[in-house]
Amino acid sequence: MAETYDADVIIAGAGMAGATLALALKSGGLTPILIDPIVFDAQLAPTFDGRASAIAFAAFRQWRTLGLAADIEPHAQRIEQILVTDGTSPGAAAGGPSPFYLRFDSGEIAERSEGEPLGYMLENRRTRAALAAAVGRAGIEVLAPAKVASVVFEPRAARVTLDDGRALTAPLVVGAEGRSSVVRRAAGIGVVGWDYSQTGVVATVRLARPHQGVAHEYFLPGGPFAILPLTDDRASLVWTEPTARGAALKTARTEVFHAHLQRRFGDYLGEATLDGPVFSYPLSLQLAERLTGPRAALLGDAAHGIHPIAGQGLNLGLKGAAALAEVLVEASRLGEDLGSELVLERYARWRSFDTVMLAAATDVFTRLFSNDHPLLRLARGAGMAAVNRIAPARRFFMHDAGGALGDLPRLLRGEAL
């Protein structure tokens, strides 16, 4: 007698990576179920997630292909240039410009990227709203508020029990519910990583002058200070500081925060005024030892939590969603068992190396740039200057950051499954 399931794939976590995976699977003819402790409406509140994300142009293609364009493009700010500079305390407003800098310009890769920018800046709440609307249009079942209490892996099914006692079965369960993934623990997959003793302080500001689509990454001894362009001449600030200083900034009075902000911000974009609450996030590295287990696969922060220094964390999750969806849709069309080791190994093989290498690169960058050692400062300055002078090297980094290099899943190439 054939096994009957509640879905083809149960996805624990309806965040940005999990919801993208659900849409991709549905577009390929599979039936996913999303489970999340927080209903979509609560995820859309301005106080839920104050971050904005740099979206690689390849990841943006995926969302367009999945039907999100109308909801997402009005809120997406093109990144036309990225200016990387190295500085000393007290920040961007102090002293003259550094002799070492690195400039990336989208015009250099326009022919190969079909006119795409270096990426898009998008507030997370806008992305969540677009994904929620698309999930609703697709008729994907969402169980929320609901939380996965336990997962049992049987020979032919993954059995998921929710905290209200409901039980669901599917050939495969995907853990996309963040760093404390229940699915990952149930599958016996360990993690490696460490704390950076840094806090990311995040705020949105309104600028007195147009930013013209330029993103600034300013390296300071305490960590990077990024000014990332948003629509309507606003910017998202990602201000990395040692933990104690970050906590003090988070709780500082508005006028005190503003004084520190202007000191680092400088005057090249005019005065920046706070536009909304200040958020803070502890920074650490956490990598799952494997991406798959018996009838389980990991996605997003459940698989990899990395430092935001290169702005690639969400893009890594979105690339994983595209790859996992493609593997599962193709396996389904061949009549294979979606939760079998044979199928899941294809996903692990496709994404493991890229994931580990990017995590290692961000870790090296964080250690190289979050200090004031004179020899390291000289070495990184010389490296930046060298890349800035060598056009092929600049173009390589721009294509890589745009997600356009390597063995790309079809959705990242703008092709439907």
Phi, psi and omega in degrees: 000132184290144177290139175250138184237161175278339180198167172284321181218129172262125182248113176274112182112111180254034174286198188292319178288315181296317180293323177297317178299316180300316179295319180295316179297317180297321180295336179264009175093006179265164181247104177263158168236131177260138178234130179209142179292341185241129180291155183305318183303320180290329180290342184270351182294141180301336181273355184282315183212108184273003185278158168238153184237143171275117183258121177300147184296332177291320177294325178294324176301320180301313180296321176300315182297329180273005172091021183266357191306311186297325182277335191254327187294326179298340183254004184263127178259122177294135172264108183269329179218151171234125179247118181250124179228159181247134184221175175240163176300145012269358175141198190298335184275352187262139172068183179276176181292149178291144176289345181254122177207168181219127181239128174250135183230127183298335180299334181290335183243014186302322183294316183279336182261009180057040176079008179290153174283184176293335178173188179231139172263132186215127176295136184303324181293329177290320178297315180300320180296318180295318179294319179299317179296318181292321177298320177296316180296325182282350180072027179283133180288129178237121176260106181202140357285129178203148183227140176288120179270322181202158176225131175244130182260111181261169182304326185238004183200156167261127181252115184256125176251129180273166183291347175265007176097348179294147179236139180228149176232151176200160175297337186212141171240136180251126175271108178229031188256027171094186189295335180262038188305122175291321180298317180299315180295318181297327180278358178072028181263120180277175179230154171236152178161184181200162180271142179268357185055035178230154175237137173266113177265124187239133177209154173256135179234155174257132187262147179283336181235154179298139180272346176056029176073021180262129174260135179246132173238113185246117184271123179239160182304328180279348183139171184288148175239110185251136175243107191246123189290136173241171178297161176061035179052044169250169177216149172262127177260131171240108192245105184266126180222159170306151191308312184296317181291323178296320178296321179294320178296319182299323185260002183293151173299153185305316182291327178290314178302317183296321179296316177296322181299310182295328179298321180275329188288325185079189185242010186286345172245017181073190181289140176250125180246139181302137180229075181119181184287164175260134181242157174220146184221128176292145184248130179204167174253132175216120180239131173291143181292334176217157177269346183221157173218191179294110181060030180219144173224149181249148184214148175066216184295340174295332181263326187201119172244116186238166179293143183280011186304326181255001177064031187249001184301307180294321180299325177297318178293321180290324176294320177297320179298318180295318181292314181296317179300316181297316179299315184288320179295317179295320179297320179297319181292336176270359179078021181276161176283116187298333183263007183286154178300324181301316181288312185293332178297329178297318178295313181299317181294323182292320191252343188297311185298312180300318181297311182295318181294320179292319178299317179295318180296316180294326178295316178297315179300317181300315181288326181289322188260342183268055179197173181236028180291126186299322180291319178294323178298318179294317182296315182289326177296316179296321178296316179298316181297321180295312179298321182296331182274342186255103185303315179300325178293317178300315182295323178299312181297323180292317177295320180295313179296329178282359178075022187259005180253159176088190182277091187278136169299156184302319183298327179286345174267001180084018181253137178290154177285000000 
